PDB file of C-alpha atoms in Angstrom:
ATOM      1  CA  MET C  11      42.381 -65.689 176.979  1.00 58.00           C
ATOM      2  CA  ASN C  12      42.258 -67.945 180.027  1.00 64.00           C
ATOM      3  CA  ASP C  13      41.510 -70.967 177.814  1.00 69.00           C
ATOM      4  CA  VAL C  14      44.644 -70.265 175.766  1.00 69.00           C
ATOM      5  CA  LEU C  15      46.745 -69.934 178.908  1.00 73.00           C
ATOM      6  CA  ASP C  16      45.275 -73.160 180.305  1.00 73.00           C
ATOM      7  CA  LEU C  17      46.168 -74.976 177.080  1.00 76.00           C
ATOM      8  CA  LEU C  18      49.728 -73.646 177.130  1.00 77.00           C
ATOM      9  CA  SER C  19      50.035 -74.571 180.797  1.00 78.00           C
ATOM     10  CA  THR C  20      48.878 -78.113 179.963  1.00 81.00           C
ATOM     11  CA  LEU C  21      51.389 -78.388 177.113  1.00 80.00           C
ATOM     12  CA  GLY C  22      54.096 -77.236 179.514  1.00 86.00           C
ATOM     13  CA  LEU C  23      57.792 -76.963 178.732  1.00 90.00           C
ATOM     14  CA  GLY C  24      57.576 -79.576 175.974  1.00 91.00           C
ATOM     15  CA  GLY C  25      54.935 -77.523 174.201  1.00 90.00           C
ATOM     16  CA  ILE C  26      57.104 -74.420 174.450  1.00 91.00           C
ATOM     17  CA  ALA C  27      60.081 -76.290 172.992  1.00 93.00           C
ATOM     18  CA  VAL C  28      58.056 -77.701 170.077  1.00 92.00           C
ATOM     19  CA  GLY C  29      56.463 -74.316 169.434  1.00 89.00           C
ATOM     20  CA  MET C  30      59.826 -72.590 169.292  1.00 91.00           C
ATOM     21  CA  ALA C  31      61.208 -75.263 166.973  1.00 92.00           C
ATOM     22  CA  LEU C  32      58.327 -74.599 164.559  1.00 89.00           C
ATOM     23  CA  GLU C  33      58.899 -70.852 164.856  1.00 86.00           C
ATOM     24  CA  ALA C  34      62.610 -71.226 164.115  1.00 86.00           C
ATOM     25  CA  LEU C  35      61.858 -73.453 161.109  1.00 84.00           C
ATOM     26  CA  GLY C  36      59.885 -70.578 159.659  1.00 78.00           C
ATOM     27  CA  VAL C  37      56.508 -72.337 159.608  1.00 76.00           C
ATOM     28  CA  PRO C  38      54.175 -69.705 158.099  1.00 70.00           C
ATOM     29  CA  PHE C  39      51.649 -68.060 160.409  1.00 67.00           C
ATOM     30  CA  PHE C  40      52.853 -69.954 163.485  1.00 72.00           C
ATOM     31  CA  PRO C  41      52.693 -67.459 166.395  1.00 74.00           C
ATOM     32  CA  GLY C  42      55.874 -68.513 168.192  1.00 79.00           C
ATOM     33  CA  GLY C  43      56.571 -65.043 169.555  1.00 81.00           C
ATOM     34  CA  ILE C  44      53.064 -64.750 170.974  1.00 83.00           C
ATOM     35  CA  MET C  45      53.428 -68.214 172.497  1.00 86.00           C
ATOM     36  CA  ILE C  46      56.532 -67.137 174.428  1.00 88.00           C
ATOM     37  CA  ILE C  47      54.876 -63.931 175.597  1.00 87.00           C
ATOM     38  CA  LEU C  48      51.961 -66.021 176.902  1.00 88.00           C
ATOM     39  CA  ALA C  49      54.478 -68.258 178.669  1.00 90.00           C
ATOM     40  CA  GLY C  50      55.589 -65.058 180.409  1.00 90.00           C
ATOM     41  CA  PHE C  51      51.973 -64.588 181.514  1.00 88.00           C
ATOM     42  CA  LEU C  52      52.090 -68.058 183.091  1.00 89.00           C
ATOM     43  CA  ILE C  53      55.349 -67.208 184.857  1.00 90.00           C
ATOM     44  CA  ASN C  54      53.658 -64.117 186.273  1.00 88.00           C
ATOM     45  CA  GLN C  55      50.829 -66.329 187.549  1.00 86.00           C
ATOM     46  CA  GLY C  56      53.258 -68.781 189.144  1.00 89.00           C
ATOM     47  CA  ARG C  57      52.298 -71.612 186.762  1.00 90.00           C
ATOM     48  CA  LEU C  58      55.734 -71.738 185.119  1.00 90.00           C
ATOM     49  CA  GLU C  59      59.229 -70.802 186.232  1.00 93.00           C
ATOM     50  CA  PHE C  60      61.410 -68.391 184.274  1.00 94.00           C
ATOM     51  CA  TYR C  61      64.621 -70.373 183.801  1.00 95.00           C
ATOM     52  CA  PRO C  62      63.021 -73.710 182.843  1.00 95.00           C
ATOM     53  CA  ALA C  63      60.766 -71.862 180.366  1.00 94.00           C
ATOM     54  CA  LEU C  64      63.753 -69.982 178.922  1.00 95.00           C
ATOM     55  CA  THR C  65      65.709 -73.237 178.631  1.00 96.00           C
ATOM     56  CA  ALA C  66      62.817 -74.956 176.816  1.00 95.00           C
ATOM     57  CA  ALA C  67      62.415 -72.000 174.448  1.00 94.00           C
ATOM     58  CA  PHE C  68      66.157 -71.871 173.770  1.00 95.00           C
ATOM     59  CA  LEU C  69      66.455 -75.610 173.103  1.00 96.00           C
ATOM     60  CA  GLY C  70      63.439 -75.598 170.786  1.00 94.00           C
ATOM     61  CA  TYR C  71      64.683 -72.540 168.925  1.00 93.00           C
ATOM     62  CA  THR C  72      68.163 -74.032 168.585  1.00 94.00           C
ATOM     63  CA  LEU C  73      66.786 -77.324 167.238  1.00 95.00           C
ATOM     64  CA  GLY C  74      64.561 -75.614 164.678  1.00 93.00           C
ATOM     65  CA  SER C  75      67.046 -73.005 163.481  1.00 92.00           C
ATOM     66  CA  THR C  76      69.925 -75.498 163.282  1.00 94.00           C
ATOM     67  CA  SER C  77      67.736 -77.819 161.193  1.00 93.00           C
ATOM     68  CA  ALA C  78      66.905 -74.899 158.890  1.00 89.00           C
ATOM     69  CA  TYR C  79      70.591 -73.968 158.632  1.00 91.00           C
ATOM     70  CA  LEU C  80      71.549 -77.546 157.727  1.00 92.00           C
ATOM     71  CA  ILE C  81      68.819 -77.698 155.081  1.00 87.00           C
ATOM     72  CA  GLY C  82      70.116 -74.484 153.540  1.00 83.00           C
ATOM     73  CA  LYS C  83      73.732 -75.622 153.697  1.00 85.00           C
ATOM     74  CA  ASN C  84      73.435 -79.261 152.615  1.00 87.00           C
ATOM     75  CA  ILE C  85      70.398 -79.309 150.325  1.00 82.00           C
ATOM     76  CA  GLY C  86      70.261 -75.680 149.274  1.00 73.00           C
ATOM     77  CA  GLU C  87      68.621 -74.526 146.086  1.00 73.00           C
ATOM     78  CA  PRO C  88      66.881 -77.810 145.085  1.00 76.00           C
ATOM     79  CA  PHE C  89      64.953 -77.749 148.367  1.00 75.00           C
ATOM     80  CA  PHE C  90      63.943 -74.105 147.983  1.00 73.00           C
ATOM     81  CA  ARG C  91      62.994 -74.405 144.337  1.00 75.00           C
ATOM     82  CA  ARG C  92      60.502 -77.074 145.380  1.00 77.00           C
ATOM     83  CA  TYR C  93      59.301 -75.837 148.782  1.00 72.00           C
ATOM     84  CA  GLY C  94      60.578 -72.262 149.036  1.00 70.00           C
ATOM     85  CA  ARG C  95      57.265 -70.699 148.062  1.00 70.00           C
ATOM     86  CA  TYR C  96      55.748 -72.068 151.267  1.00 71.00           C
ATOM     87  CA  LEU C  97      58.407 -70.283 153.343  1.00 69.00           C
ATOM     88  CA  GLY C  98      58.547 -67.107 151.281  1.00 65.00           C
ATOM     89  CA  VAL C  99      62.010 -67.866 149.860  1.00 65.00           C
ATOM     90  CA  LEU C 100      62.260 -66.259 146.421  1.00 65.00           C
ATOM     91  CA  PRO C 101      64.860 -67.048 143.737  1.00 64.00           C
ATOM     92  CA  GLU C 102      66.681 -63.764 144.360  1.00 65.00           C
ATOM     93  CA  HIS C 103      67.360 -64.893 147.920  1.00 63.00           C
ATOM     94  CA  PHE C 104      69.615 -67.653 146.555  1.00 63.00           C
ATOM     95  CA  HIS C 105      71.837 -65.169 144.783  1.00 63.00           C
ATOM     96  CA  GLN C 106      71.832 -62.630 147.621  1.00 64.00           C
ATOM     97  CA  ALA C 107      72.885 -65.319 150.091  1.00 61.00           C
ATOM     98  CA  ARG C 108      75.680 -66.566 147.822  1.00 62.00           C
ATOM     99  CA  VAL C 109      77.359 -63.143 147.588  1.00 59.00           C
ATOM    100  CA  LEU C 110      77.009 -62.076 151.226  1.00 60.00           C
ATOM    101  CA  PRO C 111      80.365 -61.642 153.010  1.00 56.00           C
ATOM    102  CA  ALA C 112      80.806 -63.675 156.212  1.00 58.00           C
ATOM    103  CA  SER C 113      80.475 -60.606 158.452  1.00 59.00           C
ATOM    104  CA  SER C 114      77.130 -59.725 156.869  1.00 70.00           C
ATOM    105  CA  VAL C 115      75.852 -63.280 157.295  1.00 69.00           C
ATOM    106  CA  GLY C 116      76.679 -63.085 161.004  1.00 70.00           C
ATOM    107  CA  LEU C 117      74.678 -59.868 161.305  1.00 73.00           C
ATOM    108  CA  LEU C 118      71.864 -61.531 159.380  1.00 74.00           C
ATOM    109  CA  VAL C 119      71.686 -64.327 161.961  1.00 77.00           C
ATOM    110  CA  LEU C 120      71.785 -61.819 164.836  1.00 76.00           C
ATOM    111  CA  LEU C 121      69.352 -59.248 163.481  1.00 75.00           C
ATOM    112  CA  GLY C 122      67.600 -60.863 160.513  1.00 72.00           C
ATOM    113  CA  ARG C 123      64.745 -62.176 162.643  1.00 74.00           C
ATOM    114  CA  LEU C 124      63.752 -58.572 163.287  1.00 71.00           C
ATOM    115  CA  ILE C 125      63.448 -57.722 159.571  1.00 71.00           C
ATOM    116  CA  PRO C 126      59.937 -58.168 158.105  1.00 63.00           C
ATOM    117  CA  GLY C 127      59.879 -60.439 155.091  1.00 62.00           C
ATOM    118  CA  ILE C 128      63.054 -62.412 155.806  1.00 67.00           C
ATOM    119  CA  GLY C 129      62.819 -62.967 159.550  1.00 69.00           C
ATOM    120  CA  ASN C 130      61.506 -66.513 159.228  1.00 72.00           C
ATOM    121  CA  ILE C 131      64.147 -67.614 156.689  1.00 77.00           C
ATOM    122  CA  THR C 132      67.403 -66.269 158.171  1.00 82.00           C
ATOM    123  CA  PRO C 133      68.775 -69.712 159.213  1.00 85.00           C
ATOM    124  CA  TYR C 134      68.109 -71.048 155.714  1.00 81.00           C
ATOM    125  CA  LEU C 135      69.914 -68.048 154.198  1.00 80.00           C
ATOM    126  CA  ALA C 136      72.854 -68.542 156.567  1.00 83.00           C
ATOM    127  CA  GLY C 137      73.133 -72.121 155.319  1.00 84.00           C
ATOM    128  CA  LEU C 138      72.848 -71.040 151.683  1.00 80.00           C
ATOM    129  CA  ALA C 139      75.617 -68.505 152.295  1.00 79.00           C
ATOM    130  CA  ASN C 140      77.848 -71.296 153.714  1.00 81.00           C
ATOM    131  CA  LEU C 141      78.368 -69.584 157.058  1.00 83.00           C
ATOM    132  CA  GLU C 142      80.705 -71.727 159.163  1.00 86.00           C
ATOM    133  CA  ALA C 143      78.788 -73.969 161.561  1.00 89.00           C
ATOM    134  CA  GLY C 144      80.696 -72.720 164.616  1.00 90.00           C
ATOM    135  CA  HIS C 145      79.910 -69.098 163.799  1.00 87.00           C
ATOM    136  CA  PHE C 146      76.264 -69.927 163.178  1.00 88.00           C
ATOM    137  CA  ILE C 147      75.974 -71.676 166.543  1.00 91.00           C
ATOM    138  CA  ILE C 148      77.513 -68.696 168.376  1.00 90.00           C
ATOM    139  CA  TYR C 149      75.375 -66.039 166.669  1.00 88.00           C
ATOM    140  CA  ASN C 150      72.228 -68.143 166.791  1.00 90.00           C
ATOM    141  CA  SER C 151      72.657 -69.063 170.472  1.00 92.00           C
ATOM    142  CA  PHE C 152      73.173 -65.428 171.446  1.00 91.00           C
ATOM    143  CA  PHE C 153      70.056 -64.346 169.587  1.00 90.00           C
ATOM    144  CA  GLY C 154      67.974 -67.282 170.839  1.00 91.00           C
ATOM    145  CA  LEU C 155      68.765 -66.548 174.492  1.00 93.00           C
ATOM    146  CA  ALA C 156      68.268 -62.787 174.155  1.00 92.00           C
ATOM    147  CA  TRP C 157      65.039 -63.150 172.185  1.00 89.00           C
ATOM    148  CA  GLY C 158      63.582 -65.746 174.552  1.00 92.00           C
ATOM    149  CA  ALA C 159      64.464 -63.741 177.672  1.00 94.00           C
ATOM    150  CA  LEU C 160      63.048 -60.528 176.185  1.00 92.00           C
ATOM    151  CA  TYR C 161      59.741 -62.072 175.126  1.00 90.00           C
ATOM    152  CA  LEU C 162      59.277 -63.911 178.413  1.00 92.00           C
ATOM    153  CA  SER C 163      59.974 -60.650 180.258  1.00 92.00           C
ATOM    154  CA  ILE C 164      57.435 -58.804 178.105  1.00 89.00           C
ATOM    155  CA  GLY C 165      54.874 -61.470 178.950  1.00 88.00           C
ATOM    156  CA  MET C 166      55.665 -61.198 182.654  1.00 89.00           C
ATOM    157  CA  PHE C 167      55.231 -57.406 182.537  1.00 85.00           C
ATOM    158  CA  PHE C 168      51.996 -57.479 180.559  1.00 81.00           C
ATOM    159  CA  GLY C 169      50.671 -60.374 182.611  1.00 75.00           C
ATOM    160  CA  HIS C 170      50.980 -58.235 185.718  1.00 69.00           C
ATOM    161  CA  ASN C 171      49.233 -55.289 184.046  1.00 68.00           C
ATOM    162  CA  TRP C 172      46.798 -57.268 181.895  1.00 63.00           C
ATOM    163  CA  PRO C 173      43.529 -55.997 183.456  1.00 64.00           C
ATOM    164  CA  VAL C 174      44.575 -52.370 182.901  1.00 62.00           C
ATOM    165  CA  ILE C 175      45.753 -53.091 179.348  1.00 57.00           C
ATOM    166  CA  MET C 176      42.512 -54.885 178.438  1.00 56.00           C
ATOM    167  CA  ASN C 177      40.452 -51.933 179.686  1.00 63.00           C
ATOM    168  CA  LEU C 178      42.436 -49.701 177.324  1.00 57.00           C
ATOM    169  CA  ILE C 179      42.338 -52.069 174.333  1.00 55.00           C
ATOM    170  CA  ARG C 180      38.784 -53.468 174.521  1.00 60.00           C
ATOM    171  CA  PRO C 181      37.051 -50.373 173.022  1.00 64.00           C
ATOM    172  CA  ARG C 182      39.516 -50.453 170.109  1.00 61.00           C
ATOM    173  CA  LEU C 183      39.440 -54.195 169.336  1.00 59.00           C
ATOM    174  CA  VAL C 184      37.273 -53.824 166.219  1.00 64.00           C
ATOM    175  CA  GLY C 185      39.570 -51.167 164.756  1.00 68.00           C
ATOM    176  CA  ILE C 186      42.655 -53.231 165.565  1.00 63.00           C
ATOM    177  CA  GLY C 187      41.096 -56.289 163.903  1.00 70.00           C
ATOM    178  CA  ILE C 188      40.234 -54.343 160.732  1.00 76.00           C
ATOM    179  CA  LEU C 189      43.739 -52.863 160.622  1.00 74.00           C
ATOM    180  CA  GLY C 190      45.242 -56.346 161.000  1.00 72.00           C
ATOM    181  CA  ILE C 191      43.125 -57.705 158.135  1.00 80.00           C
ATOM    182  CA  LEU C 192      44.079 -54.778 155.873  1.00 81.00           C
ATOM    183  CA  LEU C 193      47.753 -55.283 156.684  1.00 79.00           C
ATOM    184  CA  ALA C 194      47.503 -59.006 155.871  1.00 74.00           C
ATOM    185  CA  VAL C 195      45.827 -58.194 152.529  1.00 77.00           C
ATOM    186  CA  VAL C 196      48.580 -55.696 151.638  1.00 78.00           C
ATOM    187  CA  VAL C 197      51.350 -58.161 152.529  1.00 72.00           C
ATOM    188  CA  TYR C 198      49.666 -60.898 150.473  1.00 71.00           C
ATOM    189  CA  ALA C 199      49.238 -58.555 147.489  1.00 74.00           C
ATOM    190  CA  VAL C 200      52.901 -57.506 147.605  1.00 72.00           C
ATOM    191  CA  LYS C 201      54.046 -61.153 147.716  1.00 68.00           C
ATOM    192  CA  GLN C 202      51.794 -62.078 144.791  1.00 67.00           C
ATOM    193  CA  ARG C 203      53.127 -59.145 142.794  1.00 70.00           C
ATOM    194  CA  ARG C 204      56.707 -60.228 143.445  1.00 66.00           C
ATOM    195  CA  LYS C 205      55.919 -63.782 142.357  1.00 61.00           C
ATOM    196  CA  PHE C 206      54.305 -62.461 139.164  1.00 60.00           C
ATOM    197  CA  HIS C 207      57.388 -60.385 138.305  1.00 59.00           C
ATOM    198  CA  HIS C 208      59.677 -63.397 138.822  1.00 55.00           C
ATOM    199  CA  GLN C 209      57.705 -65.744 136.622  1.00 57.00           C
TER     200      GLN C 209
END
């Protein structure tokens, strides 16, 4: 754990910004949320400051999500037909995005990141749905700030209570690991089944 924190501390604010950009782009399996929580640990230890870390996270998230939105809006279906399988974008997402009313697209940008299965592709879907750029920036900025502040705060809280938490979790680590592997297998199987039905 300390080695991970040392690495993140070495990467600094630039590392946080790049990490959040990758998270917002929907790079599969990139633990952007965990990275921000660990940044909260560093704030708790006095190795980072809250507002600079939040600013770096917000700027990185904005860069990544805006890039994803522009890809969805300006390139659209040709991009996703070629690379969508790597992001989990299925053909039905094209049609769902096209028929979404503007109000629903706004809610998608605000809350879509919290929905399993589409969280990492919400900016792309907003672009596909032709949400106005100004509206996207407003909704996306609100979510980016709120999400970054919440995750940093969680990290600060858990960083303070980490020894107690580890004493509670350590005896259950094997069970948690097995549960995580089973969950990953189920998610993979469901995705493969969906792909098979759409072929």
